Short mmCIF file of C-alpha atoms and ligand atoms in Angstrom, two decimals:
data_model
loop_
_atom_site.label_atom_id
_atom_site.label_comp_id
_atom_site.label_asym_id
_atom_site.label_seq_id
_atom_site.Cartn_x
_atom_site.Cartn_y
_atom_site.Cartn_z
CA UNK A 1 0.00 0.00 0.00
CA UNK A 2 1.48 3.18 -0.65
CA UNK A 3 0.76 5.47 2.32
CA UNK A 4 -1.26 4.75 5.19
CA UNK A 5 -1.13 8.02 7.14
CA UNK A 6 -2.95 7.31 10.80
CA UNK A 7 -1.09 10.30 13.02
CA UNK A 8 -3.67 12.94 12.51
CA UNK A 9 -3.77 13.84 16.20
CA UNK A 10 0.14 15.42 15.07
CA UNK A 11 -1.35 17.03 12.07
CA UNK A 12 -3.71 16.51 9.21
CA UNK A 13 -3.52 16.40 5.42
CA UNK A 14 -4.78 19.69 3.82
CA UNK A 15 -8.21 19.43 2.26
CA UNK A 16 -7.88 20.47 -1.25
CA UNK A 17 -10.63 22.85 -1.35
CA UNK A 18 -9.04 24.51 1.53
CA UNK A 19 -5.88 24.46 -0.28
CA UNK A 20 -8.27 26.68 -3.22
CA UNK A 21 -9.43 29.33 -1.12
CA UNK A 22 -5.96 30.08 0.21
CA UNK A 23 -5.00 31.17 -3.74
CA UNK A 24 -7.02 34.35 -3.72
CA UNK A 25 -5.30 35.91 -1.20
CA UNK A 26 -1.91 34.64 -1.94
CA UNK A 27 -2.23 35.36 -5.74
CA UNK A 28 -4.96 37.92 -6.17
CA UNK A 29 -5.81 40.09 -2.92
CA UNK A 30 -2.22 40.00 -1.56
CA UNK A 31 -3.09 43.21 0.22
CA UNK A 32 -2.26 43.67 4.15
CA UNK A 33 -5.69 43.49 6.01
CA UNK A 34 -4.77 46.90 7.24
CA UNK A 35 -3.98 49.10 4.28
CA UNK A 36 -6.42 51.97 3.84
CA UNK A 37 -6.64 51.11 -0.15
CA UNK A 38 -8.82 48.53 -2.00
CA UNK A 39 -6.25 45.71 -1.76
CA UNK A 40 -6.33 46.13 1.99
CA UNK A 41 -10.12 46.44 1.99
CA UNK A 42 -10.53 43.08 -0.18
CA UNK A 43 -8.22 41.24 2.39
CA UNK A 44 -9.92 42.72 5.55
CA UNK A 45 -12.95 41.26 3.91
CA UNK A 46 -11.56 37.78 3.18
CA UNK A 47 -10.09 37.66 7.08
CA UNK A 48 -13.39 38.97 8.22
CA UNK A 49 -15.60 35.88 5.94
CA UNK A 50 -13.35 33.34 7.54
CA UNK A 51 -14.22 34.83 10.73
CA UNK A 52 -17.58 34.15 10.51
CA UNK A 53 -16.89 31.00 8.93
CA UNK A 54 -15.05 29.88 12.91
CA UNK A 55 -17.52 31.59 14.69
CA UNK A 56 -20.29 30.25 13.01
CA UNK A 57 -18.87 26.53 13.89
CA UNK A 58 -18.72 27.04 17.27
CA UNK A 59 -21.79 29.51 17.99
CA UNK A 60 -19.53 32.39 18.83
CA UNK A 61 -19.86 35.82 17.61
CA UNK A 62 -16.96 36.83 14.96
CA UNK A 63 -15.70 39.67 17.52
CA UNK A 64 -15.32 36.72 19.53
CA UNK A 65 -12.46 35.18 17.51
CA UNK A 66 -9.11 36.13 17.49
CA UNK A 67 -6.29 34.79 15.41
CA UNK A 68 -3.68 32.99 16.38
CA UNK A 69 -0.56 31.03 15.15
CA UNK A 70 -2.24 27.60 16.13
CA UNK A 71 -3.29 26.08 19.93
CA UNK A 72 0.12 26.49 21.62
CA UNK A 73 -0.08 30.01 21.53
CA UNK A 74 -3.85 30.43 21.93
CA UNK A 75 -2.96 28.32 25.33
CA UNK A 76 -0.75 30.86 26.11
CA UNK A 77 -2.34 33.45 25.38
CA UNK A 78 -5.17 31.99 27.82
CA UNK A 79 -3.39 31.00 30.71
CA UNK A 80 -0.66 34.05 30.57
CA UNK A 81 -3.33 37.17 29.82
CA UNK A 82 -5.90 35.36 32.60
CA UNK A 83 -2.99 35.52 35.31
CA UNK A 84 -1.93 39.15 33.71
CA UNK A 85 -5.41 40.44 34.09
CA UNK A 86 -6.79 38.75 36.79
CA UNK A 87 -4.00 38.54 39.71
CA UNK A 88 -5.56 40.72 42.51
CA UNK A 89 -8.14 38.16 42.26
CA UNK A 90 -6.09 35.43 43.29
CA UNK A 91 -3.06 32.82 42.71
CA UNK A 92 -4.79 29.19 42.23
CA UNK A 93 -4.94 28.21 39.01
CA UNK A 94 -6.17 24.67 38.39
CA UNK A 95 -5.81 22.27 35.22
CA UNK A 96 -5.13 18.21 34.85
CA UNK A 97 -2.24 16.05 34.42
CA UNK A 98 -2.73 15.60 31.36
CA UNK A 99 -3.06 18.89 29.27
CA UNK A 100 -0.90 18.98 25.98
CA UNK A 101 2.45 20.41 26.78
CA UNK A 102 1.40 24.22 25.64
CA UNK A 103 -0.69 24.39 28.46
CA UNK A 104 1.54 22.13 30.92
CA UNK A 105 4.87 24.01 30.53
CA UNK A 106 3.37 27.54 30.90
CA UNK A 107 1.50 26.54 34.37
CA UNK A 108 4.81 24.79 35.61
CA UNK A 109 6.60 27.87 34.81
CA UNK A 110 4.02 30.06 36.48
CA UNK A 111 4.32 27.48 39.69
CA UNK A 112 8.22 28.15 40.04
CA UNK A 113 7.36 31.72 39.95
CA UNK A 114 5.11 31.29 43.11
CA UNK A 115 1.80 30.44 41.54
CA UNK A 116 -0.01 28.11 43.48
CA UNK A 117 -1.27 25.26 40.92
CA UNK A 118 -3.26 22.10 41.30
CA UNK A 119 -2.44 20.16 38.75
CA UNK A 120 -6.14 17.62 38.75
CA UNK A 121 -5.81 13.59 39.20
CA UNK A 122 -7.25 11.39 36.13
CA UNK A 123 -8.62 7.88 36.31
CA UNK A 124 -7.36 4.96 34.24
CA UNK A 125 -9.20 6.08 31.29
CA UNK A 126 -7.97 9.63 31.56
CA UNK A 127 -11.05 11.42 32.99
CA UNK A 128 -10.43 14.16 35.52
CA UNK A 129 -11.36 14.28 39.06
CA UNK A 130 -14.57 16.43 39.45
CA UNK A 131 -14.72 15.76 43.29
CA UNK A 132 -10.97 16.67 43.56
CA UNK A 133 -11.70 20.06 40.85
CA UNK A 134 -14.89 20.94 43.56
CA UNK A 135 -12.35 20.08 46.66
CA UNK A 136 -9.80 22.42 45.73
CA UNK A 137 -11.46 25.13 43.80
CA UNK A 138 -11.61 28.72 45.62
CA UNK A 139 -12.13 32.61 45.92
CA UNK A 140 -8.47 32.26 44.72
CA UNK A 141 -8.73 30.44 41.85
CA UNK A 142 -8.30 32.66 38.38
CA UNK A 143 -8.15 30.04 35.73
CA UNK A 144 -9.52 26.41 35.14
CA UNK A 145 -7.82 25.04 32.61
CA UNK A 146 -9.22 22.07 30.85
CA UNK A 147 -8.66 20.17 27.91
CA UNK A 148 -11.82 18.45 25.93
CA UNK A 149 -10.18 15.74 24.15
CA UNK A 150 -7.08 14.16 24.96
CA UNK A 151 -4.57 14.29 22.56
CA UNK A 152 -2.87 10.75 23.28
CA UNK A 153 -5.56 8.61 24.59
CA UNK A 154 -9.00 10.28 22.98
CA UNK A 155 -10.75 10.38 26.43
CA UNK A 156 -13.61 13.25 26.53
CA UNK A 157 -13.66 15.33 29.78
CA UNK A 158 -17.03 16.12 31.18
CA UNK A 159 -16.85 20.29 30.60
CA UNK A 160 -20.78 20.30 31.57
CA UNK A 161 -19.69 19.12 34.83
CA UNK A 162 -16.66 21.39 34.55
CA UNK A 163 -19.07 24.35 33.96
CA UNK A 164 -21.54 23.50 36.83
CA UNK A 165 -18.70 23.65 39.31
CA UNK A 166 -16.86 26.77 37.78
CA UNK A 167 -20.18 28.70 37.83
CA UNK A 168 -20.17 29.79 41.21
CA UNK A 169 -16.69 31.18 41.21
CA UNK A 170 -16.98 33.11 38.06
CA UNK A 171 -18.24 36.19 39.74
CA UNK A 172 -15.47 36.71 41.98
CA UNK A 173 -13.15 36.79 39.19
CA UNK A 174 -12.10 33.28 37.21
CA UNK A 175 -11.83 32.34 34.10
CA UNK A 176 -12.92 28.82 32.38
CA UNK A 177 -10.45 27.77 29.60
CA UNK A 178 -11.25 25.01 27.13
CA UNK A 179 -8.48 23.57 24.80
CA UNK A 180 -10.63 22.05 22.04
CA UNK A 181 -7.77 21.70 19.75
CA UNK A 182 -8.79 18.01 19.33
CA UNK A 183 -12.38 18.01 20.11
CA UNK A 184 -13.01 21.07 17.35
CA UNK A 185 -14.31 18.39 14.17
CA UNK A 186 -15.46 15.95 16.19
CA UNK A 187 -17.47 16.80 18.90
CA UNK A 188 -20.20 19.66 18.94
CA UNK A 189 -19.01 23.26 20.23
CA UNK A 190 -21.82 24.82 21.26
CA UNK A 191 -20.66 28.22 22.96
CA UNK A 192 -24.07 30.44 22.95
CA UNK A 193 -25.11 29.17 26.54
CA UNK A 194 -22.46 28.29 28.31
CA UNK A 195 -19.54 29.55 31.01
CA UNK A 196 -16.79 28.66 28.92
CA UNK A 197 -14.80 31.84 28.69
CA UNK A 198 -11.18 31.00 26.66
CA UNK A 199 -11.91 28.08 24.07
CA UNK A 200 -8.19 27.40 21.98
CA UNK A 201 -8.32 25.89 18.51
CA UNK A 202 -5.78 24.81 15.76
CA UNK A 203 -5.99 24.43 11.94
CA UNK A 204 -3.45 22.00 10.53
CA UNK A 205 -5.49 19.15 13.22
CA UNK A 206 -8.83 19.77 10.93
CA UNK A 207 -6.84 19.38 7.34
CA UNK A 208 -6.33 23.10 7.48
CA UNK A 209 -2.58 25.01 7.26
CA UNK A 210 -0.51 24.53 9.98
CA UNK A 211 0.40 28.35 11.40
CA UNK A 212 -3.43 28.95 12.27
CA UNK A 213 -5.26 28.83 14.73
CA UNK A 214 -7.83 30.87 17.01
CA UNK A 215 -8.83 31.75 20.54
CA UNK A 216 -12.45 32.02 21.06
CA UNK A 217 -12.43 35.03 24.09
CA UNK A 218 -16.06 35.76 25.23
CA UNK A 219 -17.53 38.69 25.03
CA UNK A 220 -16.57 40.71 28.18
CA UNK A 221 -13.34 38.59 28.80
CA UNK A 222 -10.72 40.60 29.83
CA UNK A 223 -7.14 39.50 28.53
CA UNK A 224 -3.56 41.10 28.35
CA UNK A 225 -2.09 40.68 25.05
CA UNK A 226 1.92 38.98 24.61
CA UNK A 227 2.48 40.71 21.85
CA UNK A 228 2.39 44.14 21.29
CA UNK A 229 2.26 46.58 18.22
CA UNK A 230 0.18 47.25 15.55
CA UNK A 231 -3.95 46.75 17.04
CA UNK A 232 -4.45 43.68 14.59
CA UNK A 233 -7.24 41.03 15.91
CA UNK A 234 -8.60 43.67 17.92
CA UNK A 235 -5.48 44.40 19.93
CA UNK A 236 -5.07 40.87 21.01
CA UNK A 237 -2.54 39.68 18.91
CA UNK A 238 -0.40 42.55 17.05
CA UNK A 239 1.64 41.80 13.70
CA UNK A 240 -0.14 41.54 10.47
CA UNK A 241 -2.23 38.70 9.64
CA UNK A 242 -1.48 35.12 8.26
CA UNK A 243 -4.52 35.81 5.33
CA UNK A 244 -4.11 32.86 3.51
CA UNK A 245 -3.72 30.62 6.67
CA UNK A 246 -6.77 31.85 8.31
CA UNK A 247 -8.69 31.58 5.38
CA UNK A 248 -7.71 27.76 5.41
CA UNK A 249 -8.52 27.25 8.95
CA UNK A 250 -11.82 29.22 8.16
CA UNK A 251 -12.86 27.36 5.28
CA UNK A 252 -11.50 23.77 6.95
CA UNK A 253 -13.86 24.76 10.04
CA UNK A 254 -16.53 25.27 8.05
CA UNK A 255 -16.31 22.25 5.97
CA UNK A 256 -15.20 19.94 8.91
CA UNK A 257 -18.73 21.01 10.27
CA UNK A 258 -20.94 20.64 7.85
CA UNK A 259 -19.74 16.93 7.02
CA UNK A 260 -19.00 16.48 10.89
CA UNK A 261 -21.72 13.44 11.44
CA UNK A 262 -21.15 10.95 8.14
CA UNK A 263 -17.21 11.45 8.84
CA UNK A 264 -17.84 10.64 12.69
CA UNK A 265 -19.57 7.65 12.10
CA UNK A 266 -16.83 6.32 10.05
CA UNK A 267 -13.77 7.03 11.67
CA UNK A 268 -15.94 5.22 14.78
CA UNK A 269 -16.69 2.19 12.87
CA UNK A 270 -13.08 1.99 11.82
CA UNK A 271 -11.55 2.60 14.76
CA UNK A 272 -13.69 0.28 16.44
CA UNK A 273 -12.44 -2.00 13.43
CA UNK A 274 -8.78 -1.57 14.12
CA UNK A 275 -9.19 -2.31 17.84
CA UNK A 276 -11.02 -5.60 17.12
CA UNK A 277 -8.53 -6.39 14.87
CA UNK A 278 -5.48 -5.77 17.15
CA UNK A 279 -7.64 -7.56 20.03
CA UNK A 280 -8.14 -10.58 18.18
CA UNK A 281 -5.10 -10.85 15.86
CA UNK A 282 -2.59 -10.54 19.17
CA UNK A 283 -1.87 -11.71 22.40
CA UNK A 284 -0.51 -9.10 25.00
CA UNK A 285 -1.96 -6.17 23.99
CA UNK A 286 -3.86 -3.80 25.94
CA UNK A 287 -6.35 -0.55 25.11
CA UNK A 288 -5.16 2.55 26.64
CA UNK A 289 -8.01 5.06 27.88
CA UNK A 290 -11.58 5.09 27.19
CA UNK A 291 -13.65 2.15 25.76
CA UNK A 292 -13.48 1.63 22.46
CA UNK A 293 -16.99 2.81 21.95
CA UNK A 294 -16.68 5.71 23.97
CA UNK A 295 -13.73 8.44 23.27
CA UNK A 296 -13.65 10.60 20.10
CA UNK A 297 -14.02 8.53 17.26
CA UNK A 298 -10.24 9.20 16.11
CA UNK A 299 -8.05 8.10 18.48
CA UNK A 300 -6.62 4.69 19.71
CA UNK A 301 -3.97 4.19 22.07
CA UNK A 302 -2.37 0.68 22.10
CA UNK A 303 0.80 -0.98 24.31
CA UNK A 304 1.74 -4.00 23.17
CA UNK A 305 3.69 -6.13 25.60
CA UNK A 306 7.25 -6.69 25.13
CA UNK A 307 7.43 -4.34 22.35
CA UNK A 308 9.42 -0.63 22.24
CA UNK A 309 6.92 1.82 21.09
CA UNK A 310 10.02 3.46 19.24
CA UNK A 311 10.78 0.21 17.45
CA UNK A 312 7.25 -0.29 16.20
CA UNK A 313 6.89 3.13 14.72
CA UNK A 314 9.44 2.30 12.84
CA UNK A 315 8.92 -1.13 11.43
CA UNK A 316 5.56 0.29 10.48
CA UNK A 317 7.13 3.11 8.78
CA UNK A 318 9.13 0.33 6.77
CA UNK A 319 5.90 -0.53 5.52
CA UNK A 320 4.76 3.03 4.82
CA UNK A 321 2.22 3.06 7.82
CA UNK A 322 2.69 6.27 10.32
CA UNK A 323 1.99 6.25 13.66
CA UNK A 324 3.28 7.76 16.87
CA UNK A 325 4.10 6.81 20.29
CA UNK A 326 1.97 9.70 21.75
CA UNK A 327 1.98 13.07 21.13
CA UNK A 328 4.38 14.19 18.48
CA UNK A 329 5.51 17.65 20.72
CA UNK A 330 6.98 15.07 23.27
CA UNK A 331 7.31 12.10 21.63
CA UNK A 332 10.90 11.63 21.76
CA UNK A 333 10.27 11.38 25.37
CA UNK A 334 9.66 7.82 25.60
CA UNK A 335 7.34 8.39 29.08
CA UNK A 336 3.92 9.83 28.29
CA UNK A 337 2.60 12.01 31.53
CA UNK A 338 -0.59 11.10 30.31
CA UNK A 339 -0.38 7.15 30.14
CA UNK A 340 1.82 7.87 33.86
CA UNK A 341 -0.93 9.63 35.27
CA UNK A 342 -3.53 7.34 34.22
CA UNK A 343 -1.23 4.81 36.45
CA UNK A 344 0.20 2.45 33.57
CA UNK A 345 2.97 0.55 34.08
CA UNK A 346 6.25 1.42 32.73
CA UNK A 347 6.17 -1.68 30.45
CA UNK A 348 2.90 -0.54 29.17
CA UNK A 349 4.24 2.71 28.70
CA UNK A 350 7.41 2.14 26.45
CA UNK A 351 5.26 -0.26 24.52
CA UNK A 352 1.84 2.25 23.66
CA UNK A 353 1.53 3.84 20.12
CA UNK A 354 -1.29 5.99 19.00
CA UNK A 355 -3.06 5.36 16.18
CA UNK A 356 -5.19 8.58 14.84
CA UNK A 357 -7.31 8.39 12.01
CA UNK A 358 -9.27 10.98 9.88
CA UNK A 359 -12.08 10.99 7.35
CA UNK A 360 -9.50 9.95 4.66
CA UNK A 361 -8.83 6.80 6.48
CA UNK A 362 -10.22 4.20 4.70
CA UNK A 363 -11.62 0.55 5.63
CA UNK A 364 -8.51 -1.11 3.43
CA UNK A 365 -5.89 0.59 4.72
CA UNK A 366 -7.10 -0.49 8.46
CA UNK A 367 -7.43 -4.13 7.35
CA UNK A 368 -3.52 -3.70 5.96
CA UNK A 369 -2.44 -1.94 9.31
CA UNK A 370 -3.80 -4.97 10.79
CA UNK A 371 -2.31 -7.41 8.75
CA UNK A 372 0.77 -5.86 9.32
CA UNK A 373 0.73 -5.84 13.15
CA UNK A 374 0.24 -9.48 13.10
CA UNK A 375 3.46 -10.05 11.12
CA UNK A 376 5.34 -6.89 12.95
CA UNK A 377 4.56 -7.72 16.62
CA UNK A 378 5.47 -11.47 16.86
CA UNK A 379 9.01 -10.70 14.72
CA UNK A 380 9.90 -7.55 17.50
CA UNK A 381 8.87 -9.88 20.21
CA UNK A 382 11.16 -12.97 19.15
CA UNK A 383 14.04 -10.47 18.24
CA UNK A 384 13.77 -9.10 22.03
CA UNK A 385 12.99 -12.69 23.39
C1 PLP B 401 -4.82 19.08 22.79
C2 PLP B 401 -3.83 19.93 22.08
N1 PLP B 401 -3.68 21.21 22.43
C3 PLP B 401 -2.82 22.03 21.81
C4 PLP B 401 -2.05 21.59 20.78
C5 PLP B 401 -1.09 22.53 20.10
O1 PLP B 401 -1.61 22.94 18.85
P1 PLP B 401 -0.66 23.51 17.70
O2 PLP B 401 0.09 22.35 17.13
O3 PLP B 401 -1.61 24.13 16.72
O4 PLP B 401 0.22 24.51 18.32
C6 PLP B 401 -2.14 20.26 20.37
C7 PLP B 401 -1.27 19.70 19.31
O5 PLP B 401 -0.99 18.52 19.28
C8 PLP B 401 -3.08 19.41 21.02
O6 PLP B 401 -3.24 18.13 20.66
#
């Protein structure tokens, strides 16, 4: 087979229809967004269309949405304007053990400066601790930090829950941030009655450019910007805009939610596919996270016993198949925080992979991943002993 590509949780292929409306304003309105003359005026318009176009997805309004370079910095941007704007509120800031590393790295940094940070338990299928969240929430607590889909194991966290608890506290000054980087094409956003006050997204994870991305801040949010200069996306995010990107990531929103059900259903039925298949092709192998059934429909998370995660990529590689061992920001760290904190053994760790799929995945190219596993696994395993 010539490519089976099942690491979309590290970064999709670009639709080709998004690829078509990035053209017009790399080729013909080449204009910057903020030049007084009709150039600028025709590429103001085109940013403000794929405005809407995120918005719309997610129920927001298209003030709501500003720009960004992808979800690592919209995390930032979250987490480091909350604590800017928000400090004679308080010092708690809460979030899980298992964030993605752009929201991990700035809280650990912001806990060596003296922030107190309560970094939230998971069980062994990687769902947070509500009782611990409604334990140690306060008056002091600014931020809630929460990520909707996990990015290595697929589990959904219950934000409804989330919300219900939050609620109380929002009035005395907290924020409620959602990274939906991974939940964005799969799961409904439905912002127009809800607490959630900081929502992060990312393009090049819904087969649109990599270098876009958005924060959803609601209206009334109060956030200092990191970088300062011109007043681009409404003084939230100076330099001039990424046109084409966000015109991608606006039209790959917009067509990742209007096809959203048929391409759930299948990724589901093919994941669920790929797990039987792995479950009844090999011996010593063990599902990381949710149920099969349960999760978002594109992720599986897989150790198999007395195998090195590492060495598996790459004899799948060998046979054009690409996977990861977990997320690709940390994956040449061979232990996952998420898989530690879910309490897996260290021998489950080294030997998980990921498998991510997307509405290009097809049935055959499961059934030839699977094939292949059942050749792969037994060699590695005799080779180790
Ligand atoms: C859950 C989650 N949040 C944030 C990010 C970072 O997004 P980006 O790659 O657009 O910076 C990722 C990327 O893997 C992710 O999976």
């Amino acid at each position: 087979m010539e490519e089976v590509y099942l690491d979309n949780s590290a970064t999709t292929k670009v639709k080709d229809k998004v690829i078509e409306t990035m053209m017009k304003p790399m080729k013909e309105v080449y204009g910057n967004p903020s030049s007084l003359h009709s150039m600028g005026i025709e590429a103001e318009k085109l940013l403000k269309k794929a405005r809407r176009k995120v918005a719309k997805a997610i129920r927001a309004d298209a003030e709501e949405i500003i720009f960004t370079s992808g979800g690592t910095e919209a995390n930032n941007l979250a987490i480091k304007g909350t604590i800017n704007t928000l400090q004679r509120y308080g010092n708690h800031l809460i979030t899980t053990k298992i964030e993605h590393s752009s929201t991990l790295h700035p809280l650990q940094d912001l806990e060596k400066e003296g922030w107190e940070v309560t970094f939230l338990d998971v069980d062994e299928k990687g769902i947070l601790d509500l009782e611990q969240l409604a334990e140690v929430i306060s008056e002091d607590t600014i931020l809630v930090s929460i990520m909707q889909v996990n990015n290595e194991v697929g589990s959904i966290q219950p934000i409804k829950e989330v919300e219900k608890i939050v609620q109380d506290y929002q009035d005395s000054g907290l924020y409620l941030h959602i990274d939906a980087v991974q939940a964005l094409d799969k799961l409904e956003i439905n912002l127009s009655n809800s607490s959630i006050d900081l929502l992060s997204m990312s393009g090049h994870k819904i087969h649109g450019p990599k270098g876009s991305g958005a924060l959803y801040i609601a209206d009334g949010t109060r956030l200092k910007s990191l970088i300062t200069g011109g007043g681009q996306e409404f003084g939230y995010r100076a330099g001039t805009e990424n046109v084409a990107g966000y015109v991608g990531f606006g039209e790959a929103v917009k067509l990742a939610t209007t096809e959203v059900e048929a391409d759930v259903e299948q990724m589901q039925k093919l994941k669920e596919e790929l797990a039987a298949g792995i479950k009844d092709g090999l011996e010593g192998v063990q599902i990381n996270g949710p149920e099969v059934t349960a999760g978002v429909p594109h992720i599986l998370n897989v150790s198999f016993q007395g195998v090195k995660g590492e060495v598996l990529v790459h004899a799948l590689e060998a046979e054009n198949i690409y996977v990861s061992t977990g997320s690709a920001c940390s994956s040449k760290d061979s232990k996952s925080h998420v898989l530690a904190a879910m309490g897996l053994e260290q021998k489950a760790m080294e030997g998980a992979i990921r498998f991510s799929l997307s509405s290009f995945t097809s049935k055959e190219e499961i059934s030839y991943t699977v094939e292949k596993l059942k050749e792969i696994v037994p060699r590695l395993r005799q080779i180790t002993g």
